[in-house]
């Protein structure tokens, strides 16, 4: 995969991709033109099926527009999106549209690459619902809605788990009874894969190297957070597991925890399975530790002397450091550490604290470079440092569009090759 526009072989070939991220009551979208990787429009429909749904649409030309009401389901929401795009001359019936690219959270062990959705792929995504009960059904709704609207166009599923499929078996296995694990599809899948793929590749480009020649630790620190160890462009370990709950301390998720804790809560505190789930996913992490999940607020409180906020920050940083050290050991040689997502891109204090004391591993940040604000990928370690520390803004929608377009382009070329001898 490259960041340069891919040619479909003809100047009239369609080059637009509509990226859809369908949630249970929301639909996020971006229309990209892959001729120059530009964004033609972005938007969001929220509270679909609820009392006060809302669509916010922003075309490239600017001028944010809002609509309320009338979105009883995802089909109505997508129809409204289509109308908004048509008003900008970007209708979904346009021959310029090459494909839809759908974010799908769980691809299980089956999907290591993006795929064009057919009935079999839909059924497989459905089969994986027990692994992602909130996300996969919502993603499927988006796919089905788009297939109904444009049955003639390729609908490409891009999986959050796919980039991590290259993890060796010993990194993907939990040390539990193998037969039980296999029967219930229990293994480490990892998430945020499109971000880890994009950032590790961009980081190699920042170093002026081929991804195949670079070992990177990617730290995706947003409201959800995950780390990955990427060796020569391939993921060899990642911190999220069967679900996005494992690993780093997150906004509201605990990350790593003794597996006996939920058992204890159920036995000794009488908590139900759902209550335990809710505690670990929604009332833990930074929120659980100090009542706030926003790193800006935690830094502000901590600077003002608030001890709970300070402890939350320290727990967060301690876990992060442990993963950096672990992945340095997994990789053997580390060329770069890349910070990304809301916290990673914006919180200089987190970056500074995460590498403080790791000088023996070759890691440090230059205080001045670290505090420069920019939307561009940038190096924040000193020149000549053994390990480059970088900030690399992520772009999951662009990655989904690129993967979609590359697949559709390949399919088109293949079809042309088959057609040529017959025509
Ligand atoms: P994301 O999930 O990638 O959108 O990241 C969202 C999180 O990024 C928020 O919950 C904040 O904690 C964090 N964030 C955004 N901007 C800043 C900032 N300027 N400083 C610190 N944290 C930030």
CSV table of C-alpha atoms and ligand atoms in Angstrom, one decimal:
chain,number,residue,atom,x,y,z
A,1,UNK,CA,0.0,0.0,0.0
A,2,UNK,CA,1.3,3.4,-0.9
A,3,UNK,CA,0.1,6.9,-0.2
A,4,UNK,CA,0.2,7.9,-3.8
A,5,UNK,CA,-2.9,7.8,-5.9
A,6,UNK,CA,-3.6,4.5,-7.6
A,7,UNK,CA,-4.6,4.5,-11.2
A,8,UNK,CA,-7.4,2.4,-12.4
A,9,UNK,CA,-6.0,2.5,-15.9
A,10,UNK,CA,-8.3,5.0,-17.6
A,11,UNK,CA,-8.7,8.7,-17.2
A,12,UNK,CA,-12.5,8.2,-16.9
A,13,UNK,CA,-12.3,5.6,-14.2
A,14,UNK,CA,-14.2,6.3,-11.0
A,15,UNK,CA,-11.9,7.6,-8.2
A,16,UNK,CA,-14.3,8.4,-5.4
A,17,UNK,CA,-14.7,6.3,-2.3
A,18,UNK,CA,-17.4,6.8,0.3
A,19,UNK,CA,-16.0,5.6,3.7
A,20,UNK,CA,-18.8,4.6,6.1
A,21,UNK,CA,-18.4,3.9,9.9
A,22,UNK,CA,-21.7,2.7,11.0
A,23,UNK,CA,-22.5,2.6,14.7
A,24,UNK,CA,-25.7,1.3,16.4
A,25,UNK,CA,-27.3,4.7,16.2
A,26,UNK,CA,-24.8,6.7,14.2
A,27,UNK,CA,-23.4,6.9,10.7
A,28,UNK,CA,-20.1,8.7,10.1
A,29,UNK,CA,-19.0,9.2,6.5
A,30,UNK,CA,-16.2,10.8,4.4
A,31,UNK,CA,-16.2,11.0,0.6
A,32,UNK,CA,-12.6,10.9,-0.7
A,33,UNK,CA,-11.2,11.4,-4.2
A,34,UNK,CA,-8.4,8.9,-4.5
A,35,UNK,CA,-7.0,10.7,-7.6
A,36,UNK,CA,-5.4,13.1,-5.1
A,37,UNK,CA,-6.4,11.6,-1.7
A,38,UNK,CA,-8.5,14.7,-1.0
A,39,UNK,CA,-11.6,14.9,1.1
A,40,UNK,CA,-14.7,16.0,-0.8
A,41,UNK,CA,-17.1,15.9,2.2
A,42,UNK,CA,-17.3,14.7,5.7
A,43,UNK,CA,-20.3,14.2,8.0
A,44,UNK,CA,-22.1,12.4,10.7
A,45,UNK,CA,-25.7,11.3,11.4
A,46,UNK,CA,-26.3,10.7,15.1
A,47,UNK,CA,-29.1,9.5,17.3
A,48,UNK,CA,-30.6,7.5,14.4
A,49,UNK,CA,-34.0,6.0,15.4
A,50,UNK,CA,-34.1,8.2,18.5
A,51,UNK,CA,-36.4,11.2,19.2
A,52,UNK,CA,-34.0,13.9,18.0
A,53,UNK,CA,-31.7,12.6,15.2
A,54,UNK,CA,-29.3,15.1,13.5
A,55,UNK,CA,-27.1,15.2,10.4
A,56,UNK,CA,-24.1,17.4,10.2
A,57,UNK,CA,-22.5,17.7,6.8
A,58,UNK,CA,-19.4,19.7,5.7
A,59,UNK,CA,-18.4,19.8,2.1
A,60,UNK,CA,-14.8,20.7,1.1
A,61,UNK,CA,-16.0,24.1,0.0
A,62,UNK,CA,-16.9,24.7,3.7
A,63,UNK,CA,-20.3,25.8,5.0
A,64,UNK,CA,-21.4,23.3,7.6
A,65,UNK,CA,-25.0,22.2,7.1
A,66,UNK,CA,-27.3,20.6,9.7
A,67,UNK,CA,-30.6,18.7,9.3
A,68,UNK,CA,-32.7,17.3,12.1
A,69,UNK,CA,-35.5,14.8,12.2
A,70,UNK,CA,-36.7,12.1,9.9
A,71,UNK,CA,-34.0,9.5,10.3
A,72,UNK,CA,-35.9,6.5,11.5
A,73,UNK,CA,-33.2,4.0,10.5
A,74,UNK,CA,-29.9,3.7,8.7
A,75,UNK,CA,-31.5,3.6,5.3
A,76,UNK,CA,-33.2,6.9,5.9
A,77,UNK,CA,-29.9,8.3,7.2
A,78,UNK,CA,-27.9,7.2,4.2
A,79,UNK,CA,-30.7,8.6,1.9
A,80,UNK,CA,-30.3,11.9,3.6
A,81,UNK,CA,-26.5,11.8,3.3
A,82,UNK,CA,-27.0,11.0,-0.4
A,83,UNK,CA,-29.2,14.1,-0.8
A,84,UNK,CA,-26.7,16.3,1.0
A,85,UNK,CA,-23.9,15.0,-1.2
A,86,UNK,CA,-26.1,15.5,-4.3
A,87,UNK,CA,-26.6,19.2,-3.3
A,88,UNK,CA,-22.8,19.6,-3.6
A,89,UNK,CA,-22.8,17.8,-7.0
A,90,UNK,CA,-21.3,14.7,-5.3
A,91,UNK,CA,-24.4,12.4,-5.5
A,92,UNK,CA,-24.0,8.7,-4.7
A,93,UNK,CA,-25.5,7.9,-8.1
A,94,UNK,CA,-22.5,9.5,-9.7
A,95,UNK,CA,-20.4,7.4,-12.1
A,96,UNK,CA,-17.3,8.9,-10.3
A,97,UNK,CA,-18.1,6.8,-7.2
A,98,UNK,CA,-15.8,3.7,-7.3
A,99,UNK,CA,-16.8,1.9,-4.1
A,100,UNK,CA,-18.0,2.1,-0.5
A,101,UNK,CA,-15.4,1.3,2.1
A,102,UNK,CA,-16.9,0.1,5.4
A,103,UNK,CA,-15.1,0.0,8.7
A,104,UNK,CA,-15.8,-3.4,10.3
A,105,UNK,CA,-14.6,-3.9,13.8
A,106,UNK,CA,-14.1,-7.7,14.0
A,107,UNK,CA,-12.8,-9.8,11.3
A,108,UNK,CA,-11.9,-12.8,13.5
A,109,UNK,CA,-9.2,-15.2,12.2
A,110,UNK,CA,-10.8,-15.2,8.8
A,111,UNK,CA,-10.0,-11.7,7.4
A,112,UNK,CA,-6.4,-10.5,7.2
A,113,UNK,CA,-7.2,-8.3,4.2
A,114,UNK,CA,-10.0,-6.1,3.0
A,115,UNK,CA,-12.7,-7.9,1.0
A,116,UNK,CA,-15.5,-7.1,-1.4
A,117,UNK,CA,-18.7,-8.0,0.5
A,118,UNK,CA,-20.9,-10.7,-0.9
A,119,UNK,CA,-23.5,-12.8,0.8
A,120,UNK,CA,-20.8,-15.2,2.2
A,121,UNK,CA,-18.8,-12.3,3.7
A,122,UNK,CA,-21.9,-10.9,5.2
A,123,UNK,CA,-22.7,-14.2,6.8
A,124,UNK,CA,-19.1,-14.5,8.1
A,125,UNK,CA,-19.3,-11.0,9.7
A,126,UNK,CA,-22.6,-12.1,11.3
A,127,UNK,CA,-20.9,-15.3,12.6
A,128,UNK,CA,-18.4,-13.0,14.4
A,129,UNK,CA,-21.1,-11.0,16.2
A,130,UNK,CA,-20.5,-12.9,19.6
A,131,UNK,CA,-17.0,-11.5,19.5
A,132,UNK,CA,-18.1,-7.9,18.9
A,133,UNK,CA,-21.8,-7.8,20.0
A,134,UNK,CA,-22.1,-4.0,19.8
A,135,UNK,CA,-20.0,-3.3,16.8
A,136,UNK,CA,-20.4,-6.0,14.1
A,137,UNK,CA,-24.2,-5.8,13.9
A,138,UNK,CA,-24.0,-2.0,13.5
A,139,UNK,CA,-21.3,-2.4,10.8
A,140,UNK,CA,-23.5,-5.0,9.0
A,141,UNK,CA,-26.4,-2.6,9.0
A,142,UNK,CA,-24.3,0.0,7.2
A,143,UNK,CA,-23.1,-2.6,4.7
A,144,UNK,CA,-26.6,-3.9,4.0
A,145,UNK,CA,-28.0,-0.3,3.7
A,146,UNK,CA,-25.3,0.6,1.2
A,147,UNK,CA,-25.7,-2.6,-0.8
A,148,UNK,CA,-29.4,-1.8,-1.2
A,149,UNK,CA,-28.7,1.7,-2.3
A,150,UNK,CA,-26.0,0.8,-4.8
A,151,UNK,CA,-26.1,-3.0,-5.5
A,152,UNK,CA,-24.0,-2.4,-8.6
A,153,UNK,CA,-21.0,-1.0,-6.7
A,154,UNK,CA,-18.3,-2.9,-4.7
A,155,UNK,CA,-18.8,-2.7,-1.0
A,156,UNK,CA,-15.5,-3.3,0.7
A,157,UNK,CA,-15.1,-4.3,4.3
A,158,UNK,CA,-12.0,-3.1,6.0
A,159,UNK,CA,-11.4,-4.8,9.4
A,160,UNK,CA,-10.0,-3.2,12.6
A,161,UNK,CA,-8.4,-6.6,13.4
A,162,UNK,CA,-6.8,-7.3,10.0
A,163,UNK,CA,-3.4,-5.7,10.4
A,164,UNK,CA,-2.8,-7.9,13.5
A,165,UNK,CA,-3.5,-11.2,11.7
A,166,UNK,CA,0.3,-11.4,11.1
A,167,UNK,CA,0.9,-11.9,14.9
A,168,UNK,CA,2.8,-15.1,15.5
A,169,UNK,CA,0.7,-17.9,17.1
A,170,UNK,CA,2.6,-17.5,20.4
A,171,UNK,CA,1.5,-13.8,20.6
A,172,UNK,CA,-2.1,-14.5,19.6
A,173,UNK,CA,-2.7,-17.4,22.0
A,174,UNK,CA,-3.9,-17.0,25.6
A,175,UNK,CA,-2.4,-19.7,27.9
A,176,UNK,CA,-5.7,-21.5,28.5
A,177,UNK,CA,-7.0,-24.9,27.5
A,178,UNK,CA,-6.6,-25.0,23.7
A,179,UNK,CA,-9.8,-26.9,22.9
A,180,UNK,CA,-11.9,-24.5,25.0
A,181,UNK,CA,-10.2,-21.5,23.4
A,182,UNK,CA,-10.8,-22.8,19.9
A,183,UNK,CA,-14.4,-23.8,20.5
A,184,UNK,CA,-15.2,-20.2,21.6
A,185,UNK,CA,-12.9,-18.4,19.2
A,186,UNK,CA,-10.9,-17.1,22.2
A,187,UNK,CA,-7.6,-15.6,21.0
A,188,UNK,CA,-5.9,-12.2,20.8
A,189,UNK,CA,-7.2,-10.4,17.7
A,190,UNK,CA,-6.2,-6.8,18.4
A,191,UNK,CA,-8.0,-3.6,17.2
A,192,UNK,CA,-7.3,-0.1,15.8
A,193,UNK,CA,-5.5,-2.0,13.0
A,194,UNK,CA,-6.2,0.6,10.2
A,195,UNK,CA,-4.5,3.2,12.5
A,196,UNK,CA,-1.5,1.0,13.3
A,197,UNK,CA,-1.1,0.1,9.6
A,198,UNK,CA,-1.3,3.8,8.5
A,199,UNK,CA,0.9,5.2,11.3
A,200,UNK,CA,3.6,2.5,11.0
A,201,UNK,CA,3.9,3.1,7.3
A,202,UNK,CA,3.9,6.9,7.6
A,203,UNK,CA,6.5,6.7,10.3
A,204,UNK,CA,8.8,4.7,8.0
A,205,UNK,CA,8.2,7.4,5.3
A,206,UNK,CA,9.2,10.1,7.9
A,207,UNK,CA,12.4,8.2,8.5
A,208,UNK,CA,12.9,8.1,4.7
A,209,UNK,CA,12.9,4.3,4.8
A,210,UNK,CA,11.0,1.4,3.4
A,211,UNK,CA,8.5,-0.1,5.9
A,212,UNK,CA,10.1,-3.4,5.4
A,213,UNK,CA,13.4,-2.0,6.9
A,214,UNK,CA,11.9,-0.4,10.0
A,215,UNK,CA,10.8,-1.7,13.4
A,216,UNK,CA,8.3,0.6,15.0
A,217,UNK,CA,6.3,0.7,18.3
A,218,UNK,CA,3.0,2.5,17.6
A,219,UNK,CA,1.2,4.0,20.5
A,220,UNK,CA,-2.4,4.8,19.5
A,221,UNK,CA,-3.6,6.9,22.5
A,222,UNK,CA,-7.1,8.1,22.1
A,223,UNK,CA,-10.1,7.5,24.2
A,224,UNK,CA,-9.5,3.9,23.4
A,225,UNK,CA,-5.8,3.1,23.4
A,226,UNK,CA,-3.5,0.4,22.1
A,227,UNK,CA,0.1,-0.3,21.4
A,228,UNK,CA,1.6,-2.4,18.7
A,229,UNK,CA,5.0,-3.8,17.8
A,230,UNK,CA,5.5,-3.6,14.0
A,231,UNK,CA,8.6,-5.4,12.5
A,232,UNK,CA,9.3,-4.7,8.9
A,233,UNK,CA,5.8,-3.6,8.2
A,234,UNK,CA,4.1,-6.6,9.9
A,235,UNK,CA,2.4,-6.5,13.3
A,236,UNK,CA,4.1,-9.0,15.7
A,237,UNK,CA,2.2,-8.0,18.9
A,238,UNK,CA,-0.5,-5.7,20.0
A,239,UNK,CA,-2.0,-4.8,23.4
A,240,UNK,CA,-5.7,-5.3,22.7
A,241,UNK,CA,-6.8,-8.8,22.8
A,242,UNK,CA,-10.0,-10.8,22.1
A,243,UNK,CA,-11.8,-7.5,22.8
A,244,UNK,CA,-10.6,-3.9,23.0
A,245,UNK,CA,-10.6,-4.2,26.9
A,246,UNK,CA,-7.1,-5.6,27.2
A,247,UNK,CA,-3.8,-3.6,27.4
A,248,UNK,CA,-3.3,0.0,28.1
A,249,UNK,CA,-5.2,2.2,30.6
A,250,UNK,CA,-7.9,3.9,28.5
A,251,UNK,CA,-10.5,6.7,28.9
A,252,UNK,CA,-13.1,4.4,30.5
A,253,UNK,CA,-11.6,0.9,30.1
A,254,UNK,CA,-9.3,-0.8,32.6
A,255,UNK,CA,-6.9,-2.4,30.2
A,256,UNK,CA,-4.9,-5.3,31.8
A,257,UNK,CA,-6.3,-6.6,35.0
A,258,UNK,CA,-6.0,-9.9,36.9
A,259,UNK,CA,-8.6,-12.1,35.3
A,260,UNK,CA,-9.7,-13.2,38.8
A,261,UNK,CA,-10.9,-9.7,39.6
A,262,UNK,CA,-14.2,-10.0,37.6
A,263,UNK,CA,-14.7,-13.4,39.2
A,264,UNK,CA,-14.2,-12.0,42.6
A,265,UNK,CA,-16.6,-9.1,41.9
A,266,UNK,CA,-19.3,-11.6,40.8
A,267,UNK,CA,-18.7,-14.0,43.8
A,268,UNK,CA,-18.0,-11.6,46.6
A,269,UNK,CA,-19.8,-8.4,45.5
A,270,UNK,CA,-22.7,-10.1,43.8
A,271,UNK,CA,-22.2,-8.2,40.6
A,272,UNK,CA,-23.9,-9.7,37.5
A,273,UNK,CA,-21.9,-10.4,34.3
A,274,UNK,CA,-23.4,-7.3,32.6
A,275,UNK,CA,-22.5,-5.1,35.6
A,276,UNK,CA,-19.0,-6.4,35.6
A,277,UNK,CA,-18.8,-5.7,31.9
A,278,UNK,CA,-20.1,-2.2,32.4
A,279,UNK,CA,-17.6,-1.5,35.2
A,280,UNK,CA,-14.6,-2.6,33.2
A,281,UNK,CA,-15.6,-1.0,29.9
A,282,UNK,CA,-17.4,2.2,31.0
A,283,UNK,CA,-16.4,3.0,34.6
A,284,UNK,CA,-12.8,2.1,34.7
A,285,UNK,CA,-9.5,3.5,33.2
A,286,UNK,CA,-9.0,7.2,33.7
A,287,UNK,CA,-12.7,7.7,34.5
A,288,UNK,CA,-12.6,5.1,37.2
A,289,UNK,CA,-9.4,6.4,38.7
A,290,UNK,CA,-10.3,10.1,38.9
A,291,UNK,CA,-13.8,10.7,37.4
A,292,UNK,CA,-12.5,12.3,34.1
A,293,UNK,CA,-11.6,10.5,30.9
A,294,UNK,CA,-10.3,13.6,29.0
A,295,UNK,CA,-6.5,13.9,29.3
A,296,UNK,CA,-6.8,17.7,29.0
A,297,UNK,CA,-8.9,17.9,32.1
A,298,UNK,CA,-6.6,15.4,33.9
A,299,UNK,CA,-3.5,17.4,33.1
A,300,UNK,CA,-5.2,20.6,34.2
A,301,UNK,CA,-6.4,19.1,37.5
A,302,UNK,CA,-3.0,17.4,38.1
A,303,UNK,CA,-1.2,20.7,37.6
A,304,UNK,CA,-3.5,22.3,40.1
A,305,UNK,CA,-2.5,19.7,42.7
A,306,UNK,CA,-5.4,17.3,42.5
A,307,UNK,CA,-4.0,14.0,43.8
A,308,UNK,CA,-6.6,11.7,42.2
A,309,UNK,CA,-5.9,13.2,38.8
A,310,UNK,CA,-2.2,12.8,39.4
A,311,UNK,CA,-2.6,9.2,40.4
A,312,UNK,CA,-4.7,8.5,37.2
A,313,UNK,CA,-1.9,10.1,35.1
A,314,UNK,CA,0.8,8.0,36.9
A,315,UNK,CA,-1.1,4.7,36.4
A,316,UNK,CA,-1.7,5.6,32.8
A,317,UNK,CA,2.0,6.4,32.2
A,318,UNK,CA,3.3,3.4,34.2
A,319,UNK,CA,1.3,1.0,32.0
A,320,UNK,CA,2.4,2.8,28.8
A,321,UNK,CA,6.1,2.5,29.8
A,322,UNK,CA,5.6,-1.2,30.5
A,323,UNK,CA,4.3,-1.8,27.0
A,324,UNK,CA,7.1,0.3,25.4
A,325,UNK,CA,9.7,-1.9,27.3
A,326,UNK,CA,7.9,-5.1,26.5
A,327,UNK,CA,7.7,-4.3,22.8
A,328,UNK,CA,11.4,-3.2,22.8
A,329,UNK,CA,12.1,-6.7,24.0
A,330,UNK,CA,9.7,-8.3,21.4
A,331,UNK,CA,11.3,-6.4,18.5
A,332,UNK,CA,14.9,-6.6,19.7
A,333,UNK,CA,15.8,-3.6,17.6
A,334,UNK,CA,13.6,-0.5,17.8
A,335,UNK,CA,14.0,2.2,15.1
A,336,UNK,CA,11.1,4.4,16.1
A,337,UNK,CA,8.3,5.0,18.6
A,338,UNK,CA,5.3,6.7,17.0
A,339,UNK,CA,2.7,8.5,19.1
A,340,UNK,CA,-0.8,9.0,17.6
A,341,UNK,CA,-4.5,9.7,18.2
A,342,UNK,CA,-6.1,12.4,20.4
A,343,UNK,CA,-3.7,12.1,23.4
A,344,UNK,CA,-0.7,10.9,21.5
A,345,UNK,CA,-0.9,13.7,19.0
A,346,UNK,CA,-1.7,16.5,21.4
A,347,UNK,CA,-0.4,15.8,24.9
A,348,UNK,CA,3.3,16.7,25.1
A,349,UNK,CA,3.2,15.9,28.8
A,350,UNK,CA,2.1,12.3,28.2
A,351,UNK,CA,4.9,11.8,25.5
A,352,UNK,CA,7.5,13.3,27.8
A,353,UNK,CA,6.5,11.2,30.8
A,354,UNK,CA,6.1,8.0,28.7
A,355,UNK,CA,9.8,8.0,27.7
A,356,UNK,CA,11.3,9.6,30.8
A,357,UNK,CA,13.9,7.2,32.3
A,358,UNK,CA,14.0,5.1,29.1
A,359,UNK,CA,17.3,6.6,27.9
A,360,UNK,CA,19.0,3.2,28.4
A,361,UNK,CA,16.7,1.9,25.7
A,362,UNK,CA,17.8,4.8,23.4
A,363,UNK,CA,14.6,6.8,24.0
A,364,UNK,CA,14.2,10.5,24.8
A,365,UNK,CA,12.4,13.5,23.5
A,366,UNK,CA,13.8,16.9,22.8
A,367,UNK,CA,11.8,19.3,25.1
A,368,UNK,CA,11.4,22.0,22.5
A,369,UNK,CA,10.5,19.7,19.6
A,370,UNK,CA,8.0,17.9,21.8
A,371,UNK,CA,6.0,21.0,22.5
A,372,UNK,CA,5.7,22.3,18.9
A,373,UNK,CA,2.1,22.0,17.7
A,374,UNK,CA,1.5,20.7,14.2
A,375,UNK,CA,-0.8,18.5,12.2
A,376,UNK,CA,2.1,17.1,10.3
A,377,UNK,CA,4.2,13.9,11.1
A,378,UNK,CA,7.2,15.1,13.0
A,379,UNK,CA,10.3,13.9,14.9
A,380,UNK,CA,10.5,14.9,18.5
A,381,UNK,CA,13.7,13.2,19.5
A,382,UNK,CA,17.1,14.8,19.1
A,383,UNK,CA,19.1,14.4,15.8
A,384,UNK,CA,21.2,11.3,15.9
A,385,UNK,CA,19.1,9.6,18.6
A,386,UNK,CA,19.4,5.8,18.6
A,387,UNK,CA,15.5,5.5,18.5
A,388,UNK,CA,13.5,8.1,16.7
A,389,UNK,CA,10.5,9.3,18.7
A,390,UNK,CA,7.8,10.7,16.4
A,391,UNK,CA,4.3,12.2,16.4
A,392,UNK,CA,2.4,10.8,13.4
A,393,UNK,CA,-1.3,11.9,13.1
A,394,UNK,CA,-3.5,9.0,12.2
A,395,UNK,CA,-6.1,9.0,9.4
A,396,UNK,CA,-8.2,5.9,9.6
A,397,UNK,CA,-10.7,7.1,6.9
A,398,UNK,CA,-7.9,7.7,4.4
A,399,UNK,CA,-6.4,4.3,5.2
A,400,UNK,CA,-9.9,2.6,4.7
A,401,UNK,CA,-10.3,4.5,1.4
A,402,UNK,CA,-6.8,3.6,0.2
A,403,UNK,CA,-7.3,-0.1,1.1
A,404,UNK,CA,-10.7,0.0,-0.6
A,405,UNK,CA,-9.5,1.7,-3.7
A,406,UNK,CA,-6.4,-0.6,-4.0
A,407,UNK,CA,-8.7,-3.7,-3.8
A,408,UNK,CA,-11.3,-2.3,-6.3
A,409,UNK,CA,-8.5,-1.3,-8.6
A,410,UNK,CA,-6.9,-4.7,-8.5
A,411,UNK,CA,-10.4,-6.3,-9.1
A,412,UNK,CA,-11.0,-4.0,-12.1
A,413,UNK,CA,-7.6,-4.9,-13.6
A,414,UNK,CA,-8.3,-8.6,-13.0
A,415,UNK,CA,-11.7,-8.3,-14.7
A,416,UNK,CA,-10.1,-6.4,-17.6
A,417,UNK,CA,-7.5,-9.1,-18.0
A,418,UNK,CA,-10.2,-11.8,-18.1
A,419,UNK,CA,-12.3,-9.7,-20.5
A,420,UNK,CA,-9.6,-8.9,-23.0
A,421,UNK,CA,-9.0,-12.3,-24.6
A,422,UNK,CA,-12.8,-12.7,-25.0
A,423,UNK,CA,-13.6,-9.3,-26.4
B,1,LIG,P1,-9.5,10.1,20.0
B,1,LIG,O1,-10.2,8.9,20.6
B,1,LIG,O2,-8.3,9.8,19.2
B,1,LIG,O3,-10.4,11.1,19.3
B,1,LIG,O4,-8.9,10.9,21.3
B,1,LIG,C1,-9.8,11.6,22.1
B,1,LIG,C2,-9.1,12.0,23.4
B,1,LIG,O5,-7.9,12.8,23.0
B,1,LIG,C3,-9.8,12.9,24.3
B,1,LIG,O6,-10.6,12.1,25.2
B,1,LIG,C4,-8.8,13.6,25.1
B,1,LIG,O7,-8.4,12.9,26.2
B,1,LIG,C5,-7.6,13.6,24.2
B,1,LIG,N1,-7.2,14.9,23.7
B,1,LIG,C6,-7.6,15.6,22.6
B,1,LIG,N2,-7.0,16.8,22.5
B,1,LIG,C7,-6.1,16.9,23.5
B,1,LIG,C8,-5.1,17.8,24.0
B,1,LIG,N3,-5.0,19.0,23.4
B,1,LIG,N4,-4.4,17.5,25.1
B,1,LIG,C9,-4.5,16.3,25.7
B,1,LIG,N5,-5.4,15.4,25.3
B,1,LIG,C10,-6.2,15.7,24.3
